C-alpha atoms as an extended CHARMM CRD file, in Angstrom:
* protein
*
       198  EXT
         1         1  MET       CA              0.0000000000        0.0000000000        0.0000000000  PROA      1               0.0000000000
         2         2  PHE       CA              1.0690000000        3.5590000000       -0.6070000000  PROA      2               0.0000000000
         3         3  PHE       CA              1.0690000000        6.6430000000        1.6460000000  PROA      3               0.0000000000
         4         4  GLY       CA              1.9020000000        4.7350000000        4.8270000000  PROA      4               0.0000000000
         5         5  GLY       CA             -1.2340000000        2.5490000000        4.8270000000  PROA      5               0.0000000000
         6         6  GLY       CA             -1.3280000000       -1.0270000000        6.0730000000  PROA      6               0.0000000000
         7         7  TYR       CA             -0.1210000000       -2.9030000000        9.1040000000  PROA      7               0.0000000000
         8         8  LYS       CA              3.3150000000       -2.0460000000       10.4680000000  PROA      8               0.0000000000
         9         9  ALA       CA              4.7760000000       -3.7180000000       13.5550000000  PROA      9               0.0000000000
        10        10  SER       CA              7.1070000000       -0.7230000000       13.7930000000  PROA      10              0.0000000000
        11        11  LYS       CA              4.0300000000        1.4620000000       14.3910000000  PROA      11              0.0000000000
        12        12  LEU       CA              2.0670000000       -0.9570000000       16.5730000000  PROA      12              0.0000000000
        13        13  LYS       CA              4.7410000000       -1.8710000000       19.1340000000  PROA      13              0.0000000000
        14        14  PRO       CA              5.6190000000        1.7230000000       20.1960000000  PROA      14              0.0000000000
        15        15  GLN       CA              1.8990000000        2.5670000000       20.4420000000  PROA      15              0.0000000000
        16        16  LEU       CA              1.3430000000       -0.4620000000       22.6970000000  PROA      16              0.0000000000
        17        17  LYS       CA              4.2990000000        0.5920000000       24.8880000000  PROA      17              0.0000000000
        18        18  MET       CA              3.0490000000        4.1990000000       25.0800000000  PROA      18              0.0000000000
        19        19  ALA       CA             -0.4550000000        2.9650000000       25.9300000000  PROA      19              0.0000000000
        20        20  VAL       CA              0.9920000000        0.9200000000       28.8320000000  PROA      20              0.0000000000
        21        21  THR       CA              2.6000000000        4.0980000000       30.1870000000  PROA      21              0.0000000000
        22        22  ARG       CA             -0.5120000000        6.2220000000       29.5610000000  PROA      22              0.0000000000
        23        23  PHE       CA             -2.7810000000        3.7010000000       31.3300000000  PROA      23              0.0000000000
        24        24  GLY       CA             -0.4140000000        3.7740000000       34.3100000000  PROA      24              0.0000000000
        25        25  ILE       CA             -0.3610000000        7.5760000000       34.4880000000  PROA      25              0.0000000000
        26        26  SER       CA             -4.1360000000        7.8970000000       34.0350000000  PROA      26              0.0000000000
        27        27  GLY       CA             -4.8090000000        5.1840000000       36.6190000000  PROA      27              0.0000000000
        28        28  ASN       CA             -2.5200000000        6.8870000000       39.1530000000  PROA      28              0.0000000000
        29        29  LYS       CA             -4.2210000000       10.2650000000       38.5870000000  PROA      29              0.0000000000
        30        30  LYS       CA             -7.6700000000        8.7370000000       39.0640000000  PROA      30              0.0000000000
        31        31  SER       CA             -6.4930000000        6.9240000000       42.2150000000  PROA      31              0.0000000000
        32        32  ALA       CA             -5.2020000000       10.1800000000       43.6980000000  PROA      32              0.0000000000
        33        33  LEU       CA             -8.4890000000       11.9310000000       42.9020000000  PROA      33              0.0000000000
        34        34  MET       CA            -10.4150000000        9.0370000000       44.4420000000  PROA      34              0.0000000000
        35        35  LYS       CA             -8.6390000000        9.5700000000       47.7880000000  PROA      35              0.0000000000
        36        36  GLN       CA             -9.8460000000       13.1660000000       47.7300000000  PROA      36              0.0000000000
        37        37  GLN       CA            -13.3830000000       12.0560000000       46.7940000000  PROA      37              0.0000000000
        38        38  ILE       CA            -13.4230000000        9.6230000000       49.7260000000  PROA      38              0.0000000000
        39        39  ARG       CA            -12.4720000000       12.4020000000       52.1600000000  PROA      39              0.0000000000
        40        40  GLU       CA            -15.2140000000       14.6300000000       50.7050000000  PROA      40              0.0000000000
        41        41  ILE       CA            -17.8020000000       11.8510000000       51.0670000000  PROA      41              0.0000000000
        42        42  ALA       CA            -16.7400000000       11.2350000000       54.6730000000  PROA      42              0.0000000000
        43        43  ALA       CA            -17.1250000000       14.9610000000       55.4000000000  PROA      43              0.0000000000
        44        44  LEU       CA            -20.6280000000       14.9920000000       53.8650000000  PROA      44              0.0000000000
        45        45  LEU       CA            -21.6560000000       12.0090000000       56.0080000000  PROA      45              0.0000000000
        46        46  ALA       CA            -20.1420000000       13.6440000000       59.1130000000  PROA      46              0.0000000000
        47        47  ASP       CA            -22.1810000000       16.8520000000       58.6560000000  PROA      47              0.0000000000
        48        48  ASP       CA            -25.0630000000       17.4080000000       61.0320000000  PROA      48              0.0000000000
        49        49  PRO       CA            -27.4610000000       16.4990000000       59.5120000000  PROA      49              0.0000000000
        50        50  PRO       CA            -25.5800000000       14.2630000000       57.0400000000  PROA      50              0.0000000000
        51        51  LYS       CA            -25.7490000000       15.3450000000       53.3950000000  PROA      51              0.0000000000
        52        52  GLU       CA            -26.6630000000       11.8400000000       52.3170000000  PROA      52              0.0000000000
        53        53  GLU       CA            -27.9960000000       12.5150000000       48.8040000000  PROA      53              0.0000000000
        54        54  LYS       CA            -24.9110000000       14.5040000000       47.8400000000  PROA      54              0.0000000000
        55        55  ALA       CA            -22.7040000000       11.7760000000       49.3440000000  PROA      55              0.0000000000
        56        56  ARG       CA            -24.5720000000        9.1420000000       47.3040000000  PROA      56              0.0000000000
        57        57  ILE       CA            -23.9990000000       11.0920000000       44.0800000000  PROA      57              0.0000000000
        58        58  LYS       CA            -20.2980000000       11.4510000000       44.8740000000  PROA      58              0.0000000000
        59        59  ALA       CA            -20.1230000000        7.7550000000       45.7810000000  PROA      59              0.0000000000
        60        60  GLU       CA            -21.5590000000        6.8800000000       42.3650000000  PROA      60              0.0000000000
        61        61  ALA       CA            -18.7860000000        8.9330000000       40.7070000000  PROA      61              0.0000000000
        62        62  LEU       CA            -16.2370000000        7.2520000000       42.9830000000  PROA      62              0.0000000000
        63        63  ILE       CA            -17.4890000000        3.7980000000       41.9510000000  PROA      63              0.0000000000
        64        64  ARG       CA            -17.2530000000        4.7690000000       38.2820000000  PROA      64              0.0000000000
        65        65  ASP       CA            -13.6370000000        5.9320000000       38.7900000000  PROA      65              0.0000000000
        66        66  ASP       CA            -12.8260000000        2.7920000000       40.7720000000  PROA      66              0.0000000000
        67        67  ASN       CA            -14.2200000000        0.6710000000       37.9370000000  PROA      67              0.0000000000
        68        68  THR       CA            -12.2700000000        2.6750000000       35.3410000000  PROA      68              0.0000000000
        69        69  VAL       CA             -8.9930000000        2.1610000000       37.2250000000  PROA      69              0.0000000000
        70        70  GLU       CA             -9.6330000000       -1.5790000000       37.3410000000  PROA      70              0.0000000000
        71        71  ALA       CA            -10.4080000000       -1.6360000000       33.5890000000  PROA      71              0.0000000000
        72        72  TYR       CA             -7.2380000000        0.3860000000       32.8890000000  PROA      72              0.0000000000
        73        73  GLU       CA             -5.1590000000       -2.2020000000       34.7500000000  PROA      73              0.0000000000
        74        74  ILE       CA             -6.5550000000       -5.0190000000       32.5730000000  PROA      74              0.0000000000
        75        75  LEU       CA             -6.1520000000       -2.9940000000       29.3600000000  PROA      75              0.0000000000
        76        76  GLN       CA             -2.5940000000       -2.1350000000       30.3800000000  PROA      76              0.0000000000
        77        77  LEU       CA             -1.8230000000       -5.8520000000       30.7900000000  PROA      77              0.0000000000
        78        78  ASN       CA             -3.3690000000       -6.5380000000       27.3670000000  PROA      78              0.0000000000
        79        79  CYS       CA             -1.1210000000       -3.9190000000       25.7510000000  PROA      79              0.0000000000
        80        80  ASP       CA              1.9050000000       -5.3760000000       27.5390000000  PROA      80              0.0000000000
        81        81  LEU       CA              1.0780000000       -8.8990000000       26.3650000000  PROA      81              0.0000000000
        82        82  LEU       CA              0.5390000000       -7.8430000000       22.7470000000  PROA      82              0.0000000000
        83        83  SER       CA              3.7710000000       -5.8460000000       22.7920000000  PROA      83              0.0000000000
        84        84  GLU       CA              5.6390000000       -8.9770000000       23.8960000000  PROA      84              0.0000000000
        85        85  ARG       CA              3.9270000000      -11.0590000000       21.1930000000  PROA      85              0.0000000000
        86        86  ILE       CA              4.4210000000       -8.5730000000       18.3530000000  PROA      86              0.0000000000
        87        87  HSD       CA              6.5570000000      -11.0770000000       16.4240000000  PROA      87              0.0000000000
        88        88  LEU       CA              3.7830000000      -13.6900000000       16.5590000000  PROA      88              0.0000000000
        89        89  ILE       CA              1.1780000000      -11.1070000000       15.5250000000  PROA      89              0.0000000000
        90        90  SER       CA              3.3110000000       -9.9680000000       12.5910000000  PROA      90              0.0000000000
        91        91  HSD       CA              3.8120000000      -13.5110000000       11.3070000000  PROA      91              0.0000000000
        92        92  SER       CA              0.2060000000      -14.7140000000       11.7340000000  PROA      92              0.0000000000
        93        93  ARG       CA             -2.2510000000      -14.1030000000        8.9250000000  PROA      93              0.0000000000
        94        94  GLU       CA             -5.2310000000      -14.5400000000       11.2810000000  PROA      94              0.0000000000
        95        95  CYS       CA             -5.4300000000      -13.3650000000       14.8810000000  PROA      95              0.0000000000
        96        96  PRO       CA             -4.0990000000      -16.2070000000       17.0850000000  PROA      96              0.0000000000
        97        97  PRO       CA             -7.0910000000      -17.7330000000       18.9410000000  PROA      97              0.0000000000
        98        98  ASP       CA             -5.5750000000      -17.0770000000       22.3840000000  PROA      98              0.0000000000
        99        99  MET       CA             -5.2470000000      -13.3610000000       21.5370000000  PROA      99              0.0000000000
       100       100  VAL       CA             -8.6710000000      -12.7070000000       19.9730000000  PROA      100             0.0000000000
       101       101  SER       CA            -10.1620000000      -11.5010000000       23.2740000000  PROA      101             0.0000000000
       102       102  CYS       CA             -7.1350000000       -9.3460000000       24.0710000000  PROA      102             0.0000000000
       103       103  VAL       CA             -7.0420000000       -7.6520000000       20.6400000000  PROA      103             0.0000000000
       104       104  SER       CA            -10.8380000000       -7.3180000000       20.4580000000  PROA      104             0.0000000000
       105       105  THR       CA            -11.0110000000       -5.7630000000       23.9230000000  PROA      105             0.0000000000
       106       106  LEU       CA             -8.4590000000       -3.0890000000       22.9620000000  PROA      106             0.0000000000
       107       107  ILE       CA            -10.3330000000       -2.3480000000       19.7340000000  PROA      107             0.0000000000
       108       108  TRP       CA            -13.6340000000       -2.0520000000       21.6290000000  PROA      108             0.0000000000
       109       109  ALA       CA            -12.1210000000        0.0930000000       24.3950000000  PROA      109             0.0000000000
       110       110  SER       CA            -10.5730000000        2.5190000000       21.8780000000  PROA      110             0.0000000000
       111       111  ALA       CA            -13.9900000000        4.1510000000       21.4280000000  PROA      111             0.0000000000
       112       112  ILE       CA            -14.6540000000        4.3820000000       25.1730000000  PROA      112             0.0000000000
       113       113  VAL       CA            -11.5050000000        5.2940000000       27.0880000000  PROA      113             0.0000000000
       114       114  ASP       CA             -9.5360000000        8.5000000000       26.7610000000  PROA      114             0.0000000000
       115       115  ILE       CA             -6.2240000000        6.8860000000       25.7530000000  PROA      115             0.0000000000
       116       116  PRO       CA             -5.2560000000        8.3030000000       22.3260000000  PROA      116             0.0000000000
       117       117  GLU       CA             -2.7860000000        5.4970000000       21.5270000000  PROA      117             0.0000000000
       118       118  LEU       CA             -5.6720000000        3.0080000000       21.3710000000  PROA      118             0.0000000000
       119       119  VAL       CA             -6.9840000000        4.7480000000       18.2390000000  PROA      119             0.0000000000
       120       120  GLU       CA             -3.7240000000        4.0120000000       16.3730000000  PROA      120             0.0000000000
       121       121  ILE       CA             -3.5830000000        0.4960000000       17.8670000000  PROA      121             0.0000000000
       122       122  ARG       CA             -7.1020000000       -0.1140000000       16.5580000000  PROA      122             0.0000000000
       123       123  LYS       CA             -6.0930000000        1.1570000000       13.0860000000  PROA      123             0.0000000000
       124       124  GLN       CA             -3.1160000000       -1.1970000000       13.0200000000  PROA      124             0.0000000000
       125       125  PHE       CA             -5.2480000000       -4.1940000000       13.9770000000  PROA      125             0.0000000000
       126       126  ARG       CA             -7.8790000000       -3.1940000000       11.4020000000  PROA      126             0.0000000000
       127       127  HSD       CA             -5.1370000000       -3.1560000000        8.7300000000  PROA      127             0.0000000000
       128       128  LYS       CA             -3.8050000000       -6.5000000000        9.9750000000  PROA      128             0.0000000000
       129       129  TYR       CA             -7.0370000000       -8.4580000000       10.5210000000  PROA      129             0.0000000000
       130       130  GLY       CA             -9.5810000000       -6.5770000000        8.3890000000  PROA      130             0.0000000000
       131       131  LYS       CA            -12.7410000000       -4.5200000000        8.8060000000  PROA      131             0.0000000000
       132       132  GLU       CA            -14.8610000000       -7.5670000000        9.6840000000  PROA      132             0.0000000000
       133       133  PHE       CA            -12.6370000000       -8.3790000000       12.6690000000  PROA      133             0.0000000000
       134       134  ASP       CA            -12.8210000000       -4.7320000000       13.7590000000  PROA      134             0.0000000000
       135       135  ALA       CA            -16.6230000000       -4.6450000000       13.4210000000  PROA      135             0.0000000000
       136       136  ALA       CA            -16.9970000000       -7.9270000000       15.3280000000  PROA      136             0.0000000000
       137       137  ALA       CA            -14.9010000000       -6.5020000000       18.1670000000  PROA      137             0.0000000000
       138       138  MET       CA            -16.8560000000       -3.2340000000       18.2780000000  PROA      138             0.0000000000
       139       139  GLN       CA            -20.1570000000       -5.1490000000       18.4530000000  PROA      139             0.0000000000
       140       140  ASN       CA            -18.7640000000       -7.7980000000       20.8210000000  PROA      140             0.0000000000
       141       141  LEU       CA            -19.9530000000      -10.5470000000       18.4830000000  PROA      141             0.0000000000
       142       142  GLY       CA            -19.5320000000      -13.9310000000       20.1130000000  PROA      142             0.0000000000
       143       143  GLY       CA            -18.8030000000      -12.2960000000       23.4660000000  PROA      143             0.0000000000
       144       144  VAL       CA            -15.1170000000      -11.7870000000       22.6150000000  PROA      144             0.0000000000
       145       145  ILE       CA            -14.6450000000       -8.7350000000       24.8520000000  PROA      145             0.0000000000
       146       146  ASN       CA            -13.1360000000       -9.2880000000       28.3070000000  PROA      146             0.0000000000
       147       147  ASP       CA            -16.2040000000       -9.4510000000       30.5990000000  PROA      147             0.0000000000
       148       148  ARG       CA            -14.5580000000       -7.5480000000       33.4450000000  PROA      148             0.0000000000
       149       149  VAL       CA            -13.4860000000       -4.6770000000       31.1730000000  PROA      149             0.0000000000
       150       150  ALA       CA            -16.9560000000       -4.4890000000       29.6060000000  PROA      150             0.0000000000
       151       151  ALA       CA            -18.6130000000       -4.4780000000       33.0440000000  PROA      151             0.0000000000
       152       152  ARG       CA            -16.2050000000       -1.8970000000       34.4920000000  PROA      152             0.0000000000
       153       153  LEU       CA            -16.6140000000        0.4820000000       31.5450000000  PROA      153             0.0000000000
       154       154  SER       CA            -20.3950000000        0.0510000000       31.3750000000  PROA      154             0.0000000000
       155       155  VAL       CA            -22.5000000000        3.2100000000       31.2740000000  PROA      155             0.0000000000
       156       156  GLN       CA            -25.0380000000        1.5980000000       33.6170000000  PROA      156             0.0000000000
       157       157  PRO       CA            -25.1770000000        3.2830000000       37.0260000000  PROA      157             0.0000000000
       158       158  PRO       CA            -24.0380000000        1.2190000000       40.0080000000  PROA      158             0.0000000000
       159       159  SER       CA            -26.6740000000       -0.5330000000       42.0900000000  PROA      159             0.0000000000
       160       160  ALA       CA            -28.1140000000        1.2220000000       45.1250000000  PROA      160             0.0000000000
       161       161  TYR       CA            -26.6830000000       -1.6140000000       47.2240000000  PROA      161             0.0000000000
       162       162  LEU       CA            -23.1460000000       -0.9710000000       45.9370000000  PROA      162             0.0000000000
       163       163  VAL       CA            -23.4580000000        2.7840000000       46.5350000000  PROA      163             0.0000000000
       164       164  GLN       CA            -24.6640000000        2.1570000000       50.0880000000  PROA      164             0.0000000000
       165       165  THR       CA            -21.8710000000       -0.3620000000       50.6900000000  PROA      165             0.0000000000
       166       166  TYR       CA            -19.2820000000        2.2300000000       49.6000000000  PROA      166             0.0000000000
       167       167  LEU       CA            -20.8500000000        4.8540000000       51.8850000000  PROA      167             0.0000000000
       168       168  GLU       CA            -20.8740000000        2.4720000000       54.8610000000  PROA      168             0.0000000000
       169       169  LYS       CA            -17.2510000000        1.4820000000       54.2420000000  PROA      169             0.0000000000
       170       170  ILE       CA            -16.1480000000        5.1410000000       53.9560000000  PROA      170             0.0000000000
       171       171  ALA       CA            -18.0400000000        6.0610000000       57.1360000000  PROA      171             0.0000000000
       172       172  ASP       CA            -16.4340000000        3.1360000000       58.9590000000  PROA      172             0.0000000000
       173       173  GLU       CA            -12.8910000000        3.8920000000       57.7170000000  PROA      173             0.0000000000
       174       174  HSD       CA            -13.2010000000        7.5730000000       58.6660000000  PROA      174             0.0000000000
       175       175  GLU       CA            -14.9110000000        6.8050000000       61.9950000000  PROA      175             0.0000000000
       176       176  VAL       CA            -18.0810000000        8.6610000000       61.0190000000  PROA      176             0.0000000000
       177       177  ASP       CA            -21.1880000000        7.6410000000       62.9540000000  PROA      177             0.0000000000
       178       178  TRP       CA            -23.5710000000        7.3180000000       60.0220000000  PROA      178             0.0000000000
       179       179  LYS       CA            -26.4290000000        5.0260000000       59.1150000000  PROA      179             0.0000000000
       180       180  PRO       CA            -28.6490000000        5.4910000000       56.0360000000  PROA      180             0.0000000000
       181       181  LYS       CA            -31.8120000000        7.5400000000       56.5840000000  PROA      181             0.0000000000
       182       182  VAL       CA            -33.8340000000        4.9950000000       54.6570000000  PROA      182             0.0000000000
       183       183  PRO       CA            -32.4210000000        1.4460000000       54.6590000000  PROA      183             0.0000000000
       184       184  LEU       CA            -32.6240000000       -0.4040000000       51.3560000000  PROA      184             0.0000000000
       185       185  LYS       CA            -35.4900000000       -2.8210000000       50.9380000000  PROA      185             0.0000000000
       186       186  ALA       CA            -34.7130000000       -6.2520000000       49.5050000000  PROA      186             0.0000000000
       187       187  GLY       CA            -36.1530000000       -5.4090000000       46.0710000000  PROA      187             0.0000000000
       188       188  GLU       CA            -34.1810000000       -2.1670000000       45.7470000000  PROA      188             0.0000000000
       189       189  ALA       CA            -30.6900000000       -3.6130000000       46.2680000000  PROA      189             0.0000000000
       190       190  GLY       CA            -30.0380000000       -4.3980000000       42.6020000000  PROA      190             0.0000000000
       191       191  GLU       CA            -31.6490000000       -1.2620000000       41.1960000000  PROA      191             0.0000000000
       192       192  ALA       CA            -29.8520000000        1.9560000000       40.3230000000  PROA      192             0.0000000000
       193       193  MET       CA            -29.7390000000        4.6700000000       42.9200000000  PROA      193             0.0000000000
       194       194  PRO       CA            -32.9330000000        6.7580000000       42.8500000000  PROA      194             0.0000000000
       195       195  ALA       CA            -32.7640000000       10.3820000000       41.7020000000  PROA      195             0.0000000000
       196       196  PRO       CA            -32.3640000000       12.9740000000       44.4620000000  PROA      196             0.0000000000
       197       197  GLY       CA            -35.6560000000       13.8990000000       46.1000000000  PROA      197             0.0000000000
       198       198  GLY       CA            -34.7000000000       17.3780000000       47.2670000000  PROA      198             0.0000000000
């Protein structure tokens, strides 16, 4: 191909290495911000009266960040693995079966996470394995995406039970005497947190 098109291991490997570094930096930044969020939530629960609804909203954001950090760690490992197996990738016409999930997960995540290197990584894999492979990954055909990454990067809000568990844990760790105003009923545990009532 002309004008720099097509698969090039010399382009893919550095992008994978840079993505590993970027995931690490982004994960560390989010972790530092999460510590601050936890202190803010503890302060809201310690107020008299506790600002429970605001704490719940902040806890939901904290859970989302916590999930993102976990997804970043898995994606970082995927990039590391593919970087180590670049020779195998370059010499295989089809994606090796044991790497389909890894490659597909990176392709899928490229549209979701804010890691610019994944866009170039996706392009390289599209050149290598074709548009059909790329489309299958983006649509998660055959359930090829890593389940934990898909769950952690889901746009679905966390369950009310999980939000309450986070709040209780934060209150306990910061020695805040707090109990929820309205305990969860059995049927509400799996549902999303209700909208603030005012």
